Amino acid sequence: MRLSDIAASLGTDAADMGETRVTGFAIDHRKVAPGNIFGAFEGTKVNGEDYIPAAIASGAVAVIARPEAKVEGALHLADAEPRRAFARAAAQYFRPTPETVVAVTGTNGKTSCVEMTRQLWRMCGERAASIGTLGVTTSDDSVSTGLTTPDIVTFLSNMTGLAREGVTHVAYEASSHGLSQYRNEGLPVHAGAFTNLSRDHLDYHADMEDYFAAKMRLFTEVVDDGGTAVIWADDEWSGRAIAVAQERGLKVFTVGEKGKGIELIARTPSPLGQELKFVHAGRAHAIRLPLIGAYQVANALTAAGLVLATGTDPAQVFDALSRLQPVRGRLERAVISQSGAPVYVDYAHTPDALAAAIAALRPHVNGRLITVFGAGGDRDTGKRAPMGEAAASGSDLVIVTDDNPRGEDPASIREAVMQGAGPAARNIGGRREAIAAAIAEAKSSDIVLVAGKGHEQGQIVGSGEDMRVLPFDDVTVARECAAELAGGSR
């Protein structure tokens, strides 16, 4: 691809660049190769503009940066929103891309929704993939990217790689960080979904209004003109999301008890799932969803809405709903203890998500619900006490433990959580010890919930140069603790 063509698309005349070819894109100056276009952005900790000379020295032929940036020795593609300009330029380079792409935003449920969408497409005969917190997932493989929404170069190159492998349908998570930083732009997005909104990431966003506005970029700018907005209708923010989508001129497909696309009529919990009755296009349907919890219904029906919005036959979609598999770390049953108590692992790490996970398990509890959780360090401190309150209000026994303390004192984090959890809660710092204590406590009629880390494979301790990631998987640890306790009881 010629540099002059990309420059012209951004409103810059580069006819004098002749046949200069673009060989790739980079936002890390250490990864620049000859012929690359370098994106220099101001970040929260690092200013990419400081590395423009190094990028040019490595062979960058152009730099996308603010008009005020100093660029010497390469073409300056100036834009007041350089992240957005870079994304749009890179999208011209990374080809081909999958023909059908959808995105999901919201505080909770994004990971489950994109993975369920992938599963539904696959069961309906499509070559499908999902991109998000769990990495890049296809029917054959899963590769971690380390971020809910990877950087724009990784995102677009992943899309091109999937297309070349024959993947035609992709669902991806659109986080508020990713949307505000233009990390998932450029390629056609046929439909977008909004799950819900509750407090999270207020260490990054100014307030809830700013957080909501970041999410709504999915509808105002990212989804194609004339595309579809699939919205879970039963959240307190749903009405405003519907209004945003309608103002943009998108088709609106709502799901839930207040839904008009899929209207949920009844939900009946069963030991290993739940029976659903709903109406779509004037026709009643009844299915057995093999997943527990009300919010799993929300995720599954939102995913179904996305698949319907991209043209799949409804009969196929609703048949596939009854065969959905649990998503890693999302109310995943890790083990059944020797006493007969099931242990579930969930990624819930906000007050709302923790309350939802507890509410999901409550109908299945005959005895006590024992909840083990903590809060992350160097993150929104204001949610710690509310998380304790959410756990205490819905659980019979609460054990507060460490999550990812990062650069903070773990005991101080636990104490902040304990302020909300109350004096009846137990404070056990070691996460393995806390999980073991919960399993040892549980009787056959009880259920144990281990919340906060879900699919994560490590525990982050320290910060900066002192940061370490200690191997830790809640599912594996729960199984090990159950086995150790069973062995010791013989």
Short mmCIF file of C-alpha atoms in Angstrom, two decimals, residues 167-389:
data_model
loop_
_atom_site.label_atom_id
_atom_site.label_comp_id
_atom_site.label_asym_id
_atom_site.label_seq_id
_atom_site.Cartn_x
_atom_site.Cartn_y
_atom_site.Cartn_z
CA VAL A 167 -12.95 -17.31 10.05
CA THR A 168 -15.96 -15.37 8.78
CA HIS A 169 -17.67 -14.30 12.02
CA VAL A 170 -16.04 -12.53 14.99
CA ALA A 171 -17.46 -11.13 18.24
CA TYR A 172 -15.20 -8.88 20.31
CA GLU A 173 -15.31 -7.08 23.64
CA ALA A 174 -15.39 -3.30 23.42
CA SER A 175 -14.18 -2.04 26.80
CA SER A 176 -14.54 1.57 27.90
CA HIS A 177 -10.75 1.96 27.78
CA GLY A 178 -10.65 0.48 24.29
CA LEU A 179 -13.47 2.67 23.04
CA SER A 180 -12.10 5.89 24.53
CA GLN A 181 -8.63 5.11 23.15
CA TYR A 182 -9.85 4.06 19.67
CA ARG A 183 -8.42 0.55 20.06
CA ASN A 184 -11.13 -1.19 18.03
CA GLU A 185 -11.84 1.03 15.08
CA GLY A 186 -11.76 0.95 11.34
CA LEU A 187 -13.36 -2.28 10.22
CA PRO A 188 -17.10 -2.71 9.55
CA VAL A 189 -19.11 -3.63 12.68
CA HIS A 190 -22.55 -4.95 11.81
CA ALA A 191 -24.05 -4.95 15.32
CA GLY A 192 -23.16 -3.87 18.82
CA ALA A 193 -24.55 -4.96 22.18
CA PHE A 194 -24.95 -3.19 25.52
CA THR A 195 -25.24 -5.45 28.58
CA ASN A 196 -25.45 -3.17 31.63
CA LEU A 197 -23.63 -0.40 33.48
CA SER A 198 -22.44 -0.23 37.09
CA ARG A 199 -19.52 1.28 38.95
CA ASP A 200 -16.11 0.32 37.59
CA HIS A 201 -12.97 2.00 36.25
CA LEU A 202 -13.65 5.31 37.99
CA ASP A 203 -9.91 5.52 38.51
CA TYR A 204 -9.81 6.16 34.74
CA HIS A 205 -13.14 7.81 33.96
CA ALA A 206 -14.11 11.08 35.66
CA ASP A 207 -17.53 9.83 36.77
CA MET A 208 -20.38 7.52 35.72
CA GLU A 209 -21.50 9.90 33.00
CA ASP A 210 -18.04 9.89 31.47
CA TYR A 211 -17.93 6.10 31.78
CA PHE A 212 -21.32 5.75 30.06
CA ALA A 213 -20.29 8.15 27.29
CA ALA A 214 -17.20 6.03 26.60
CA LYS A 215 -19.37 2.92 26.30
CA MET A 216 -21.81 4.68 23.97
CA ARG A 217 -19.11 5.35 21.37
CA LEU A 218 -19.93 1.83 20.26
CA PHE A 219 -23.33 3.07 19.10
CA THR A 220 -22.48 6.64 18.12
CA GLU A 221 -19.36 5.92 16.03
CA VAL A 222 -18.25 2.29 15.81
CA VAL A 223 -21.28 0.32 14.61
CA ASP A 224 -21.96 0.76 10.89
CA ASP A 225 -24.60 3.18 9.67
CA GLY A 226 -27.87 1.26 9.61
CA GLY A 227 -26.45 -1.44 11.88
CA THR A 228 -28.17 -2.99 14.88
CA ALA A 229 -27.95 -2.20 18.59
CA VAL A 230 -28.80 -5.22 20.76
CA ILE A 231 -29.64 -3.99 24.26
CA TRP A 232 -30.47 -5.84 27.47
CA ALA A 233 -33.62 -3.92 28.35
CA ASP A 234 -33.76 -4.59 32.10
CA ASP A 235 -30.79 -2.49 33.27
CA GLU A 236 -31.31 0.98 34.76
CA TRP A 237 -29.11 2.48 32.03
CA SER A 238 -30.83 0.62 29.18
CA GLY A 239 -33.33 3.37 28.38
CA ARG A 240 -30.55 5.85 27.80
CA ALA A 241 -28.61 3.37 25.68
CA ILE A 242 -31.72 2.78 23.56
CA ALA A 243 -32.12 6.55 23.09
CA VAL A 244 -28.49 6.90 21.96
CA ALA A 245 -28.89 4.09 19.42
CA GLN A 246 -32.15 5.49 18.11
CA GLU A 247 -30.69 8.98 17.74
CA ARG A 248 -27.88 7.50 15.65
CA GLY A 249 -30.47 5.77 13.46
CA LEU A 250 -29.50 2.20 14.35
CA LYS A 251 -31.98 -0.63 14.38
CA VAL A 252 -32.75 -1.48 18.02
CA PHE A 253 -33.26 -5.07 19.19
CA THR A 254 -34.01 -5.32 22.92
CA VAL A 255 -33.96 -8.48 25.01
CA GLY A 256 -35.11 -9.31 28.55
CA GLU A 257 -38.36 -9.03 30.49
CA LYS A 258 -38.86 -5.59 28.92
CA GLY A 259 -37.47 -6.76 25.60
CA LYS A 260 -39.30 -6.38 22.31
CA GLY A 261 -36.91 -8.45 20.20
CA ILE A 262 -36.77 -11.33 22.67
CA GLU A 263 -39.24 -10.98 25.56
CA LEU A 264 -38.37 -13.18 28.53
CA ILE A 265 -41.60 -14.51 30.01
CA ALA A 266 -40.40 -16.97 32.65
CA ARG A 267 -37.22 -18.41 34.16
CA THR A 268 -37.28 -21.50 36.36
CA PRO A 269 -34.04 -22.66 38.06
CA SER A 270 -33.18 -26.36 37.95
CA PRO A 271 -30.25 -28.21 39.60
CA LEU A 272 -27.91 -27.81 36.63
CA GLY A 273 -29.53 -25.05 34.60
CA GLN A 274 -32.83 -23.27 34.06
CA GLU A 275 -35.96 -23.46 31.96
CA LEU A 276 -36.66 -20.38 29.84
CA LYS A 277 -39.84 -19.21 28.17
CA PHE A 278 -39.66 -16.26 25.80
CA VAL A 279 -41.36 -14.70 22.79
CA HIS A 280 -39.64 -13.77 19.53
CA ALA A 281 -41.43 -12.37 16.47
CA GLY A 282 -44.80 -13.20 18.03
CA ARG A 283 -43.93 -16.85 18.62
CA ALA A 284 -43.46 -18.49 22.03
CA HIS A 285 -40.42 -20.66 22.72
CA ALA A 286 -39.38 -22.86 25.63
CA ILE A 287 -35.80 -24.09 26.07
CA ARG A 288 -33.57 -25.53 28.75
CA LEU A 289 -30.46 -23.39 29.23
CA PRO A 290 -27.66 -25.56 30.70
CA LEU A 291 -26.23 -22.65 32.76
CA ILE A 292 -27.16 -21.39 36.22
CA GLY A 293 -27.89 -17.79 37.21
CA ALA A 294 -30.13 -14.97 36.08
CA TYR A 295 -27.28 -13.01 34.53
CA GLN A 296 -26.34 -16.03 32.42
CA VAL A 297 -29.80 -15.70 30.89
CA ALA A 298 -29.05 -12.05 30.14
CA ASN A 299 -25.75 -12.98 28.51
CA ALA A 300 -27.22 -15.86 26.51
CA LEU A 301 -30.20 -13.89 25.19
CA THR A 302 -28.01 -10.89 24.33
CA ALA A 303 -25.72 -13.23 22.39
CA ALA A 304 -28.75 -14.72 20.66
CA GLY A 305 -29.83 -11.20 19.70
CA LEU A 306 -26.46 -10.54 18.07
CA VAL A 307 -26.59 -13.79 16.12
CA LEU A 308 -30.15 -13.04 14.97
CA ALA A 309 -29.10 -9.50 14.00
CA THR A 310 -26.46 -10.94 11.67
CA GLY A 311 -28.98 -13.02 9.76
CA THR A 312 -28.95 -16.50 11.33
CA ASP A 313 -32.17 -18.52 11.26
CA PRO A 314 -34.07 -18.17 14.60
CA ALA A 315 -34.87 -21.88 14.86
CA GLN A 316 -31.17 -22.70 14.64
CA VAL A 317 -30.26 -20.03 17.18
CA PHE A 318 -32.77 -21.15 19.80
CA ASP A 319 -31.83 -24.79 19.36
CA ALA A 320 -28.18 -23.85 19.88
CA LEU A 321 -29.04 -21.93 23.08
CA SER A 322 -29.91 -25.23 24.75
CA ARG A 323 -26.36 -26.49 24.04
CA LEU A 324 -24.27 -23.57 25.29
CA GLN A 325 -21.21 -24.46 27.37
CA PRO A 326 -20.01 -22.55 30.47
CA VAL A 327 -17.48 -19.78 29.84
CA ARG A 328 -14.10 -20.08 31.58
CA GLY A 329 -14.16 -18.41 34.99
CA ARG A 330 -17.78 -17.30 34.69
CA LEU A 331 -19.75 -19.26 37.31
CA GLU A 332 -17.54 -22.18 36.42
CA ARG A 333 -18.02 -25.20 38.69
CA ALA A 334 -14.47 -26.04 39.74
CA VAL A 335 -15.05 -29.05 41.98
CA ILE A 336 -17.50 -30.79 44.29
CA SER A 337 -15.94 -31.24 47.71
CA GLN A 338 -15.92 -34.54 49.58
CA SER A 339 -18.85 -33.27 51.64
CA GLY A 340 -20.82 -32.74 48.43
CA ALA A 341 -20.60 -28.94 48.28
CA PRO A 342 -20.04 -27.50 44.79
CA VAL A 343 -17.38 -24.79 44.44
CA TYR A 344 -17.94 -22.14 41.76
CA VAL A 345 -15.35 -19.67 40.41
CA ASP A 346 -16.42 -16.34 38.97
CA TYR A 347 -14.67 -13.23 37.64
CA ALA A 348 -16.96 -10.84 39.56
CA HIS A 349 -14.80 -7.93 40.73
CA THR A 350 -17.29 -5.07 41.10
CA PRO A 351 -20.09 -4.64 43.66
CA ASP A 352 -22.75 -5.18 41.00
CA ALA A 353 -21.06 -8.24 39.49
CA LEU A 354 -20.50 -9.78 42.92
CA ALA A 355 -24.14 -9.23 43.85
CA ALA A 356 -25.20 -10.77 40.53
CA ALA A 357 -23.02 -13.86 41.02
CA ILE A 358 -24.39 -14.35 44.53
CA ALA A 359 -27.96 -13.89 43.30
CA ALA A 360 -27.29 -16.40 40.52
CA LEU A 361 -26.28 -19.10 43.00
CA ARG A 362 -28.84 -18.33 45.72
CA PRO A 363 -31.77 -20.28 44.16
CA HIS A 364 -29.55 -23.40 44.12
CA VAL A 365 -28.53 -23.16 47.79
CA ASN A 366 -30.29 -25.31 50.38
CA GLY A 367 -27.86 -24.53 53.19
CA ARG A 368 -25.35 -21.67 53.27
CA LEU A 369 -23.67 -19.65 50.57
CA ILE A 370 -20.00 -19.12 51.46
CA THR A 371 -18.31 -16.32 49.48
CA VAL A 372 -14.54 -15.84 49.18
CA PHE A 373 -13.32 -12.66 47.49
CA GLY A 374 -11.01 -9.65 47.64
CA ALA A 375 -10.34 -6.38 45.80
CA GLY A 376 -7.49 -5.42 43.50
CA GLY A 377 -4.81 -2.92 44.43
CA ASP A 378 -3.98 0.25 42.47
CA ARG A 379 -7.55 0.33 41.19
CA ASP A 380 -10.81 2.12 42.07
CA THR A 381 -10.63 2.26 45.88
CA GLY A 382 -14.21 3.46 46.22
CA LYS A 383 -15.67 0.08 45.28
CA ARG A 384 -14.02 -1.90 48.08
CA ALA A 385 -16.50 -1.29 50.92
CA PRO A 386 -19.49 -1.65 48.55
CA MET A 387 -18.10 -5.02 47.45
CA GLY A 388 -18.00 -6.06 51.10
CA GLU A 389 -21.57 -4.89 51.54
#
